Short mmCIF file of C-alpha atoms and ligand atoms in Angstrom, two decimals:
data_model
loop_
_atom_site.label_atom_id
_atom_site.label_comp_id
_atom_site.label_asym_id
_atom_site.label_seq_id
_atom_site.Cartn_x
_atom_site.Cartn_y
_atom_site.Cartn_z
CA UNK A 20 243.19 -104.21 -32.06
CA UNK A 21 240.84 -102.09 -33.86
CA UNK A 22 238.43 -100.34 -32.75
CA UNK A 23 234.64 -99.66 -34.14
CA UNK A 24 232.07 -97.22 -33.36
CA UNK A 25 228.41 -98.28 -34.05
CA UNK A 26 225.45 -95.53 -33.49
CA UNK A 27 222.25 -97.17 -33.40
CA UNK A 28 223.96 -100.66 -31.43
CA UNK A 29 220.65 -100.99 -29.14
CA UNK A 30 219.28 -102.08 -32.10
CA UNK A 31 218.89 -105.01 -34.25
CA UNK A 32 222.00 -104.14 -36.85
CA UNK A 33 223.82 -103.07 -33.96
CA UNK A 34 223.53 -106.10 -31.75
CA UNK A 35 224.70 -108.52 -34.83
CA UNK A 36 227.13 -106.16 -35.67
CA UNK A 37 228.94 -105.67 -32.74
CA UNK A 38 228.63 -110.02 -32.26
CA UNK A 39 230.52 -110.00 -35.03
CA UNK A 40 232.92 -107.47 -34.99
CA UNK A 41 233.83 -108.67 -31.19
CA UNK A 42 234.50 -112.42 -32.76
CA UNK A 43 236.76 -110.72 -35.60
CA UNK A 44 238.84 -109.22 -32.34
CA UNK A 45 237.57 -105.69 -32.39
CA UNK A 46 236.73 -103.02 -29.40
CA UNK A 47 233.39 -102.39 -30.01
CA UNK A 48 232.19 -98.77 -29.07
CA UNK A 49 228.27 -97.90 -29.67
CA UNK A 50 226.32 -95.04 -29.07
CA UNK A 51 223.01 -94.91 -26.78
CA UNK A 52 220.77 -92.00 -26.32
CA UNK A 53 219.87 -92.64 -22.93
CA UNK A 54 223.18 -93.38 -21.14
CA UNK A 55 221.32 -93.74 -17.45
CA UNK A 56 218.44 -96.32 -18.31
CA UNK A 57 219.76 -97.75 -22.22
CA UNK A 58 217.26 -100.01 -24.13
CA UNK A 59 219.83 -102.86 -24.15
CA UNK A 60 217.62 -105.82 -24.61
CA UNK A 61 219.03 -107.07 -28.35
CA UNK A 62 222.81 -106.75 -26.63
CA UNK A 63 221.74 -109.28 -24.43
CA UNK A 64 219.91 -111.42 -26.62
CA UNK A 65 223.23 -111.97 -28.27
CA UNK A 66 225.33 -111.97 -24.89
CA UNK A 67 227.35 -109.07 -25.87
CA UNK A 68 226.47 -106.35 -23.89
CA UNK A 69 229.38 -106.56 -21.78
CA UNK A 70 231.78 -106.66 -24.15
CA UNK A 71 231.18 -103.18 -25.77
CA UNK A 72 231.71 -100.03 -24.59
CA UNK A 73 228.36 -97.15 -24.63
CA UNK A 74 228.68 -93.42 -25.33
CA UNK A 75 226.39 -91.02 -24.60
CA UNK A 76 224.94 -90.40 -28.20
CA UNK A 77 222.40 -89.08 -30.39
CA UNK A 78 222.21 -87.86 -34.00
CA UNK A 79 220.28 -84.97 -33.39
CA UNK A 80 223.28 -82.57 -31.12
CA UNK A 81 226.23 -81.98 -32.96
CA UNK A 82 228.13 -81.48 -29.95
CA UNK A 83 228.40 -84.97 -28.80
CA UNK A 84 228.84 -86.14 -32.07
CA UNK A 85 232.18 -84.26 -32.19
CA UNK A 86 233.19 -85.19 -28.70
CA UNK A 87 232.88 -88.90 -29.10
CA UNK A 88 235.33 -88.53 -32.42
CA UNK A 89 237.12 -86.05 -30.67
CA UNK A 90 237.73 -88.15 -27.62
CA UNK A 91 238.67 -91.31 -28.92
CA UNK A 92 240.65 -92.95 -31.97
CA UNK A 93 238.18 -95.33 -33.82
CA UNK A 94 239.06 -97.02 -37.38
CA UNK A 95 235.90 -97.52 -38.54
CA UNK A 96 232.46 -95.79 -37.92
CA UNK A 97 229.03 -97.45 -38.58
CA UNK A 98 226.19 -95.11 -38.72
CA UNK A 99 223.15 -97.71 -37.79
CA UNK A 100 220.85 -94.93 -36.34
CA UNK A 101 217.65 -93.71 -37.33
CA UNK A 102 214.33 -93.76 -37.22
CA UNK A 103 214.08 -96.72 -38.83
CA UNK A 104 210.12 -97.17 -39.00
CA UNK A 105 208.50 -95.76 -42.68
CA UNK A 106 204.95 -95.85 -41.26
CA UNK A 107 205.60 -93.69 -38.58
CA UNK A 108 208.05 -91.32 -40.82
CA UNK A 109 204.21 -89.61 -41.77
CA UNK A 110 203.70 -89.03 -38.21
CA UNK A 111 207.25 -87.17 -37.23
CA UNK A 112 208.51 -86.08 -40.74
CA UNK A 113 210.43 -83.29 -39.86
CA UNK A 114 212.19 -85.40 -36.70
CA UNK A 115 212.83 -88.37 -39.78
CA UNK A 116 213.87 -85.96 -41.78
CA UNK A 117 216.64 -84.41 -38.91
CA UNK A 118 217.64 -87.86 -37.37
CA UNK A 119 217.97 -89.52 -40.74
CA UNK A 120 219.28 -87.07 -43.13
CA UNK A 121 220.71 -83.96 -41.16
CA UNK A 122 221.97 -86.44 -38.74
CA UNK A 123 224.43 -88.27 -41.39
CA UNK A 124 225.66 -84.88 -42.37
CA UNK A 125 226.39 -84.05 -38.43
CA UNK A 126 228.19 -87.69 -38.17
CA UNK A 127 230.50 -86.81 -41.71
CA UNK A 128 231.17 -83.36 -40.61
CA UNK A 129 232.28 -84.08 -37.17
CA UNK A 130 234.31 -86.75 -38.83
CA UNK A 131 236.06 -84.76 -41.45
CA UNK A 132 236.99 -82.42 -38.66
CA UNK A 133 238.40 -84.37 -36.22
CA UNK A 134 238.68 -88.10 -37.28
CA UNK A 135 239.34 -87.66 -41.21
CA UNK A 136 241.33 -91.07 -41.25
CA UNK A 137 238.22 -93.16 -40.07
CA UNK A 138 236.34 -94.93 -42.38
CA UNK A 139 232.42 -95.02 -42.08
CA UNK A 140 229.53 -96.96 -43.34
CA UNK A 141 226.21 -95.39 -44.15
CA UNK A 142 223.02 -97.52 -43.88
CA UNK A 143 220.86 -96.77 -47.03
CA UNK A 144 217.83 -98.47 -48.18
CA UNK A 145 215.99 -100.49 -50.53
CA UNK A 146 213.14 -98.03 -49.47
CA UNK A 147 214.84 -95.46 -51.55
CA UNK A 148 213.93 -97.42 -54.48
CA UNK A 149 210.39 -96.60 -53.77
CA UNK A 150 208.18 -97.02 -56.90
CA UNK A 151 210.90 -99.15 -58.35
CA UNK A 152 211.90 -97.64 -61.93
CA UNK A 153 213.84 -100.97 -62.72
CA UNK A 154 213.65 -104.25 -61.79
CA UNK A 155 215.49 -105.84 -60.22
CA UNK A 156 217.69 -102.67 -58.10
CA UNK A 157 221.06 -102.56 -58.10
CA UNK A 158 223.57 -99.53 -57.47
CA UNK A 159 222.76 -97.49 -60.46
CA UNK A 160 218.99 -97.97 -60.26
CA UNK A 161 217.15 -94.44 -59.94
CA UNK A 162 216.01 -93.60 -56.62
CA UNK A 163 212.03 -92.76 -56.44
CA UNK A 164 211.14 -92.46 -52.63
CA UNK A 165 207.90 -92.80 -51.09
CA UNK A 166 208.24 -91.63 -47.70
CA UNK A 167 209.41 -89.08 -45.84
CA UNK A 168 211.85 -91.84 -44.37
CA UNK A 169 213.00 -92.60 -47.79
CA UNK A 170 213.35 -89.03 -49.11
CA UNK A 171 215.67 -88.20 -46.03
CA UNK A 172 217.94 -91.35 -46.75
CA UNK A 173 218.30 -90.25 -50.32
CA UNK A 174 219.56 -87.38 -48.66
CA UNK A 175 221.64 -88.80 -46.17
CA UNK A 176 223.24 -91.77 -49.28
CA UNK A 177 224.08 -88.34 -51.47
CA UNK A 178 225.32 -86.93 -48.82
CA UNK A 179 227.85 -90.00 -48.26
CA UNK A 180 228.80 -89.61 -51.99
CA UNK A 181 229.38 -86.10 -51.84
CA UNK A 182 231.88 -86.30 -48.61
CA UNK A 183 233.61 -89.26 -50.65
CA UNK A 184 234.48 -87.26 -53.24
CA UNK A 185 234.55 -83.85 -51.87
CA UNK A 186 237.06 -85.18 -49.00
CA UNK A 187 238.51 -88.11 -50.01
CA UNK A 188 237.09 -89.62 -47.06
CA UNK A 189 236.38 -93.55 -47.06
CA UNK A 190 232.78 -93.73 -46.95
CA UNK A 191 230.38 -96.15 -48.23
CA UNK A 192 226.86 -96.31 -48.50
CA UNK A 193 224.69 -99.99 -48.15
CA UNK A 194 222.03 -99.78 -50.07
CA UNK A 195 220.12 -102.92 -48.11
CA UNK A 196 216.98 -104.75 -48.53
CA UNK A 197 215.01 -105.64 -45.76
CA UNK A 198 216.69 -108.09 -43.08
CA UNK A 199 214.92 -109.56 -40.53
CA UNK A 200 215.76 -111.64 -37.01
CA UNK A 201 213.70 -112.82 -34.13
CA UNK A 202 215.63 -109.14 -32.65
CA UNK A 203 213.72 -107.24 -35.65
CA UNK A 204 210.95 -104.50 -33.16
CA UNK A 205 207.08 -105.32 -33.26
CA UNK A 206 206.74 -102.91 -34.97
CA UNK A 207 208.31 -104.09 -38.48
CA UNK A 208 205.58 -106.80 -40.64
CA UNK A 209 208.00 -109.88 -40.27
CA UNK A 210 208.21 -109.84 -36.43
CA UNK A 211 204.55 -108.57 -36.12
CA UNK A 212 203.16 -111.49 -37.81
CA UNK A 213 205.34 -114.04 -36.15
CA UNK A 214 205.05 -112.47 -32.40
CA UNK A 215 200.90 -112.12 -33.21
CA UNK A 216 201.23 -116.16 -34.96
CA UNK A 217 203.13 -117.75 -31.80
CA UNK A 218 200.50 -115.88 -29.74
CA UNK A 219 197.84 -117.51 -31.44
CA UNK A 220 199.53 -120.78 -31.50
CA UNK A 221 199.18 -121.10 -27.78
CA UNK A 222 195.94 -120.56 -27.80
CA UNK A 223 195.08 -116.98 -28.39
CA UNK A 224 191.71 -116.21 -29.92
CA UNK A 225 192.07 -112.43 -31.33
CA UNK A 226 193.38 -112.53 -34.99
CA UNK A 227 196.19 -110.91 -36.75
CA UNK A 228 195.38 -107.39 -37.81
CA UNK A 229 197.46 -106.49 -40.77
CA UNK A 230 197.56 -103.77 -43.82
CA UNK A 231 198.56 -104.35 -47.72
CA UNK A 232 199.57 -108.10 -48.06
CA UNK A 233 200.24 -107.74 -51.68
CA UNK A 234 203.06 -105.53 -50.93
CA UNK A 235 206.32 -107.56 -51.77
CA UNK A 236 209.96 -107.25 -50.08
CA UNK A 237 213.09 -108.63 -50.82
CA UNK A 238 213.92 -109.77 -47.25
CA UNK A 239 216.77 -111.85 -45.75
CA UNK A 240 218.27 -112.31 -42.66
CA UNK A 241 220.26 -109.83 -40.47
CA UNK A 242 223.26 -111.65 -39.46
CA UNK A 243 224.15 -112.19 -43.10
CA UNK A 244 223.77 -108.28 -43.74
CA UNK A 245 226.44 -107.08 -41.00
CA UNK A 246 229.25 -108.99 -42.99
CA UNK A 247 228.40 -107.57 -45.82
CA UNK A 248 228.94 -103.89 -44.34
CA UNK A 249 232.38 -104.49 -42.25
CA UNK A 250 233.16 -106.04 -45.72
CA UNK A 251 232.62 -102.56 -47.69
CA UNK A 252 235.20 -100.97 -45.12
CA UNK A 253 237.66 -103.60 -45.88
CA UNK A 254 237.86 -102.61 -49.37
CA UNK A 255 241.00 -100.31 -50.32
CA UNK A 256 238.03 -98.01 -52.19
CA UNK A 257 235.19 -97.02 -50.84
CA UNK A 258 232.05 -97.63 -52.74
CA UNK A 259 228.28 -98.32 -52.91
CA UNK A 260 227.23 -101.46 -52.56
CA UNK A 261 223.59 -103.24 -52.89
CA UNK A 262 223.08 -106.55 -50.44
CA UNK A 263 219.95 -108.19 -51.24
CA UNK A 264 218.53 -111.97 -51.77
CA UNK A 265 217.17 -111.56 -55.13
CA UNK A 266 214.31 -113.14 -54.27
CA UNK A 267 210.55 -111.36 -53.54
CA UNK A 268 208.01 -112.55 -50.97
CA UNK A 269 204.55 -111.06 -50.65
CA UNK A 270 203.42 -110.46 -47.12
CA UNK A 271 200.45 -112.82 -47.56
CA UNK A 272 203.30 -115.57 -48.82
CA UNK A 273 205.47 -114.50 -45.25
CA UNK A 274 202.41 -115.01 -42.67
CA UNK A 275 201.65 -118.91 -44.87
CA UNK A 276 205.49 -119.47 -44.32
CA UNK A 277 205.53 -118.04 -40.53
CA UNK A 278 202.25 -120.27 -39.71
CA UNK A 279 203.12 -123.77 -41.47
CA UNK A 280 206.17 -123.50 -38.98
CA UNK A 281 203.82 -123.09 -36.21
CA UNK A 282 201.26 -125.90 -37.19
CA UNK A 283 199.28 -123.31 -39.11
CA UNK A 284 197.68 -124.48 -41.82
CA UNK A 285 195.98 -121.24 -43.96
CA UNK A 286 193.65 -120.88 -46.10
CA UNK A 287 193.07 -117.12 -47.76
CA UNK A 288 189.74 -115.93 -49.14
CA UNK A 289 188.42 -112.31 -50.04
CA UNK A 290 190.31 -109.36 -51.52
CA UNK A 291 191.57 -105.86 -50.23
CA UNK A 292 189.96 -105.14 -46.68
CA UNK A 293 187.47 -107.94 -46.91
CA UNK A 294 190.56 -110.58 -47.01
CA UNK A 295 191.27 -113.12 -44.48
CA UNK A 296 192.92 -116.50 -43.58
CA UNK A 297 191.32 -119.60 -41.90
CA UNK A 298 192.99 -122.32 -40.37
CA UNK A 299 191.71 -125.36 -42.47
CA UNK A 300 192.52 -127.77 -38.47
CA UNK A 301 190.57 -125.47 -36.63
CA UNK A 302 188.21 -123.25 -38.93
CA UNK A 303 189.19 -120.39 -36.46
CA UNK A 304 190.40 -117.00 -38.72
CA UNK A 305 193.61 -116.59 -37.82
CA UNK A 306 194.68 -112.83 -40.30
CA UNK A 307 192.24 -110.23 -40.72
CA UNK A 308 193.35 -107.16 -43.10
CA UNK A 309 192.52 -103.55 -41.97
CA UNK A 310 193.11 -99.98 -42.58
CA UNK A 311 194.68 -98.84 -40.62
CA UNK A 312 197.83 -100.36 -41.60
CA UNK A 313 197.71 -99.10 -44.96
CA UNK A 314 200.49 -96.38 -45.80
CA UNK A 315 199.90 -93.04 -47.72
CA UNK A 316 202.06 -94.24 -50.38
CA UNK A 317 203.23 -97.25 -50.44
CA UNK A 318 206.49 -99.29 -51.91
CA UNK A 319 204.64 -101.71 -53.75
CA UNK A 320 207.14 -104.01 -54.38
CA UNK A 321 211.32 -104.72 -54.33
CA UNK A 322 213.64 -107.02 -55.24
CA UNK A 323 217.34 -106.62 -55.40
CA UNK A 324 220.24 -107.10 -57.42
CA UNK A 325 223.66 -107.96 -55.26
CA UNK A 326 225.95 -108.95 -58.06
CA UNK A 327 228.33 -106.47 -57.70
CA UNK A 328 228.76 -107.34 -54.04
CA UNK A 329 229.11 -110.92 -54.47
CA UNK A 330 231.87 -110.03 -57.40
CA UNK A 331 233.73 -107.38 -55.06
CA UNK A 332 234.15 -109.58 -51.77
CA UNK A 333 232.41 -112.40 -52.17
CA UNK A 334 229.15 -111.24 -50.19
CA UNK A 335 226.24 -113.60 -50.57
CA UNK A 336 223.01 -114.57 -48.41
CA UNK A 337 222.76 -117.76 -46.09
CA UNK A 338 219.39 -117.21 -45.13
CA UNK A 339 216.39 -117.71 -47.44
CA UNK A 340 213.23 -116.74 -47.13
CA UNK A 341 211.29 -119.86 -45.63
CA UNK A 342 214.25 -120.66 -43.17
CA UNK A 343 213.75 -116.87 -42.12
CA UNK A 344 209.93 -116.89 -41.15
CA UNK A 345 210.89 -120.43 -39.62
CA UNK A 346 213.34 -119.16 -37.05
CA UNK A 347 211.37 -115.97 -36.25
CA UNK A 348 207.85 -118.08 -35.30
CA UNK A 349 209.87 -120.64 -33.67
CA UNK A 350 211.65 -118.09 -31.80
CA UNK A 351 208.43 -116.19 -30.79
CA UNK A 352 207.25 -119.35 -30.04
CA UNK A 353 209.80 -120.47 -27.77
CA UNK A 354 209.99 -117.35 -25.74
CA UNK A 355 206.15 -117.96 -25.21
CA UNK A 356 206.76 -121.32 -23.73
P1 LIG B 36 216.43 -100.43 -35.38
O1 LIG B 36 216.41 -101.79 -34.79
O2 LIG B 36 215.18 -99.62 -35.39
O3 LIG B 36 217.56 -99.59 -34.62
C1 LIG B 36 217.67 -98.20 -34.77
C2 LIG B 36 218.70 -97.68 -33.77
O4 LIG B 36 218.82 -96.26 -33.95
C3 LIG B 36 218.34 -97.90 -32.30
O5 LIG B 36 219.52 -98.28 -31.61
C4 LIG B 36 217.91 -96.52 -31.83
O6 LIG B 36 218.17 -96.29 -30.47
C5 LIG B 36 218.82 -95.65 -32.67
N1 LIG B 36 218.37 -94.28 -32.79
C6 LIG B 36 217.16 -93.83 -33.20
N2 LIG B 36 217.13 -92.49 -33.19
C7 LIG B 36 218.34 -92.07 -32.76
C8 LIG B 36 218.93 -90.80 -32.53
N3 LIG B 36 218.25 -89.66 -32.72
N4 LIG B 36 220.22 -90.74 -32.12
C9 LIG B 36 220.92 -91.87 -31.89
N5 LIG B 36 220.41 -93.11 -32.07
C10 LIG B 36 219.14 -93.20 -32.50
O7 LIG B 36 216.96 -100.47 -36.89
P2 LIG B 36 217.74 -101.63 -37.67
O8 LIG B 36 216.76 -102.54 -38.32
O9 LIG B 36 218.80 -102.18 -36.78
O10 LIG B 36 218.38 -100.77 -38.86
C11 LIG B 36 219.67 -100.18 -38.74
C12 LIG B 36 219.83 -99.09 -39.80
O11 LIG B 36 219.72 -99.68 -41.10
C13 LIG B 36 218.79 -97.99 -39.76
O12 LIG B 36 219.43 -96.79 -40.15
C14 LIG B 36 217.77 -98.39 -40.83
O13 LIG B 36 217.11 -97.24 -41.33
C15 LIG B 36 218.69 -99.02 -41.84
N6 LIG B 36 218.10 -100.08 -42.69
C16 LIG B 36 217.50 -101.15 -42.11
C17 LIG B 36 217.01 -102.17 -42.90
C18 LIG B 36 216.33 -103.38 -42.31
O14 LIG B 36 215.66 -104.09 -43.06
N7 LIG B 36 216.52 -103.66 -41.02
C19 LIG B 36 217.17 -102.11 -44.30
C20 LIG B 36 217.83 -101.02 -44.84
C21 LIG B 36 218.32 -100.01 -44.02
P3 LIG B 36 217.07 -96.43 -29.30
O15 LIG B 36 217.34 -97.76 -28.66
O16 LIG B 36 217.41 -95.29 -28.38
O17 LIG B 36 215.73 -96.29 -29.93
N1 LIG B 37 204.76 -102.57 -40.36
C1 LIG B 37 203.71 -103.11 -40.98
N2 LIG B 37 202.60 -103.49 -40.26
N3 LIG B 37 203.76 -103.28 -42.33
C2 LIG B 37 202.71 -103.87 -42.92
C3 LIG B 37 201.57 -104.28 -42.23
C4 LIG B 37 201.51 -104.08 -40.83
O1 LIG B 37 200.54 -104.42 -40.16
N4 LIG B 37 200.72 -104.85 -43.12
C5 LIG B 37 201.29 -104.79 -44.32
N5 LIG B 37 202.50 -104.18 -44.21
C6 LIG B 37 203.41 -103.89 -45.33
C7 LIG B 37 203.86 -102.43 -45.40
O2 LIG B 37 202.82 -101.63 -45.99
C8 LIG B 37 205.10 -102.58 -46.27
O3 LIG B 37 204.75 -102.62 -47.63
C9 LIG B 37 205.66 -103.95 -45.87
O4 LIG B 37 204.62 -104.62 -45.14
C10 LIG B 37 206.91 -103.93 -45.02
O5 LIG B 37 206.70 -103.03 -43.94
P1 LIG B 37 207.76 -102.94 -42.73
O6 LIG B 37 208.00 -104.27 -42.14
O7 LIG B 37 207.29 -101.85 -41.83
O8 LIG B 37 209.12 -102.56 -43.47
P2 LIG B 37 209.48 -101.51 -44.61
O9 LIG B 37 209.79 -102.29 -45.84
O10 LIG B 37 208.49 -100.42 -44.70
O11 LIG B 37 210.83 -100.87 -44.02
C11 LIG B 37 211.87 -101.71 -43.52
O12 LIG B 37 212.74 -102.04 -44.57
C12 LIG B 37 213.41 -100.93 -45.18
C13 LIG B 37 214.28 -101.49 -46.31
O13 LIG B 37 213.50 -101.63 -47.47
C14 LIG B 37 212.59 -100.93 -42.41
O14 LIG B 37 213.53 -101.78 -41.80
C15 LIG B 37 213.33 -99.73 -42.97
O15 LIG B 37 214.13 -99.14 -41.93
C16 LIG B 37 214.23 -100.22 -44.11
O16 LIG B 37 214.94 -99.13 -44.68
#
């Protein structure tokens, strides 16, 4: 049986990771940083969280880092952790910049030292792409980031390469576009505008607050991505591999797709922050844009390449876009009900 270590498995990646990895036969080991009260809510979602095994863990103290590797035999590590929000990456910078990029050095380090055999997954970023100097990304697109988030994963992806081929360790580096699930936090656009849609749905009167809708993301769906990174530690080479859909969606095109599912029927008027969307039914406005969702800098838009994926192992997306905002709404919905 072999066994996996996952930091960051409270979260969404984690949660369909470790599904999966269980149903391929593995002993799933994750890291949490708060052993006594653990946020473990997307475990259970996914009925897992008795099946895996939680470590005391957290990017930022070496120490542990080297005592969980120490301590125990794994075959492959998957570093999921981060601070995974850009928007508030302006707000902490220097903690994004530790946790993100320092952290992946701690993780390689401690793994060089005293688990060299392991082989470990790095999750980079579409948001290293940044203003995009190609289109669409693949693996030898230049990286332009535009965030302190991004600029600390550039860090922590170079960092990856330079272990590879410094120590002829087996580690590979994702380079993902956005995936989403009805586990993705509030926090993220997708799951904000289908939580704040199935509120309004049932009957809620205050609208949808949201920032730059003519930003555009390449976004699929998370359960497809997790194959695609146990399938880069199959591989007798470790490499860098893009998984993507290929396809772009604005976030105005997202919230029409997320509220036709829920009976929504929008109509947009206005530009920048006077912009909004009416439901044609009811006449009520249903998305208001403001402010204070805009970003310093922002990503304008992304789209990726996976080609070299799909000709490696096969690796393509189930998911697409419409079917995504679909099972989110329905599944904010649902949990409403
Ligand atoms: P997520 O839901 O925000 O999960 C992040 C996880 O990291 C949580 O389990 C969190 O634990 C943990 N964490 C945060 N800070 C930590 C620290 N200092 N030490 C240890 N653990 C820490 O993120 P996700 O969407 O699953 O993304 C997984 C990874 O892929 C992240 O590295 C993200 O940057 C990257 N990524 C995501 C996407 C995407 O579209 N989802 C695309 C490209 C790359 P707590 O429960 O304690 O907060
Ligand atoms: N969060 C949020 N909230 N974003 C908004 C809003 C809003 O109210 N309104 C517009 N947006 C725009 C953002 O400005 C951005 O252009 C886009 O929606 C997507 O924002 P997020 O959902 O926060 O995701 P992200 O693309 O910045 O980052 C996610 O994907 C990256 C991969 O490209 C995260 O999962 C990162 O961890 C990941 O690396």
């Amino acid at each position: 049986m072999k066994r996996a270590f996952i930091t960051g498995i409270t979260g969404q990646d984690g949660a369909y990771l470790s599904k999966f990895l269980l149903e391929k036969g593995y002993e799933v080991h994750g890291g949490v940083r708060r052993p006594a009260s653990p946020e473990t809510s997307c475990l259970e979602k996914l009925g897992v969280l008795d099946d895996v095994h939680l470590h005391q863990f957290d990017l930022g103290d070496s120490s542990n880092l080297f005592k969980t590797f120490g301590d125990n035999n794994f075959d492959e590590v998957y570093n999921l952790a981060a601070q995974s929000f850009v928007g508030a990456s302006w707000d902490q910078p220097t903690y994004s910049a530790d946790v993100n990029g320092i952290g992946v050095l701690r993780i390689l380090d401690a793994l060089r030292t005293v688990l060299p055999e392991a082989r470990f997954y790095q999750a980079s970023t579409s948001e290293m792409y940044g203003r995009v100097q190609s289109v669409p990304q693949n693996e030898e697109t230049a990286f332009y980031p535009r965030s302190p988030y991004g600029v600390a994963k550039v860090y922590a992806h170079y960092i990856t390469v330079n272990y590879r081929e410094s120590f002829d360790m087996h580690a590979s580096s994702g380079i993902l576009f956005n995936h989403e699930s009805p586990l993705r936090g509030k926090e993220f656009v997708t799951r904000k505008i289908t939580s704040e849609l199935a509120r309004i749905a049932k009957g809620g009167s205050e609208p949808l607050l949201l920032g730059n809708l003519d930003a555009e993301r390449d976004f699929g769906f998370a359960g497809d991505y997790v194959e695609g990174m146990w399938q880069m530690l199959q591989q007798e080479t470790a490499d860098d591999y893009v998984l993507a859909t290929g396809v772009s969606t604005t976030i105005r095109d997202f919230v029409t797709y997320a509220g036709s599912a829920l009976g929504l029927d929008l109509e947009w008027s206005g530009t920048g922050v006077t912009e909004k969307a009416v439901d044609r039914k009811s006449g009520n406005a249903i998305v208001k844009v403001s402010e204070e969702f805009f970003r310093p800098a922002e990503v304008d838009a992304l789209v990726g390449d996976p080609s070299k994926a799909k000709a490696t192992f096969g690796w393509k997306h189930t998911v697409d876009v419409k079917t995504l905002a679909e099972m989110m709404a329905k599944a904010d919905f649902d949990a409403l009900s």
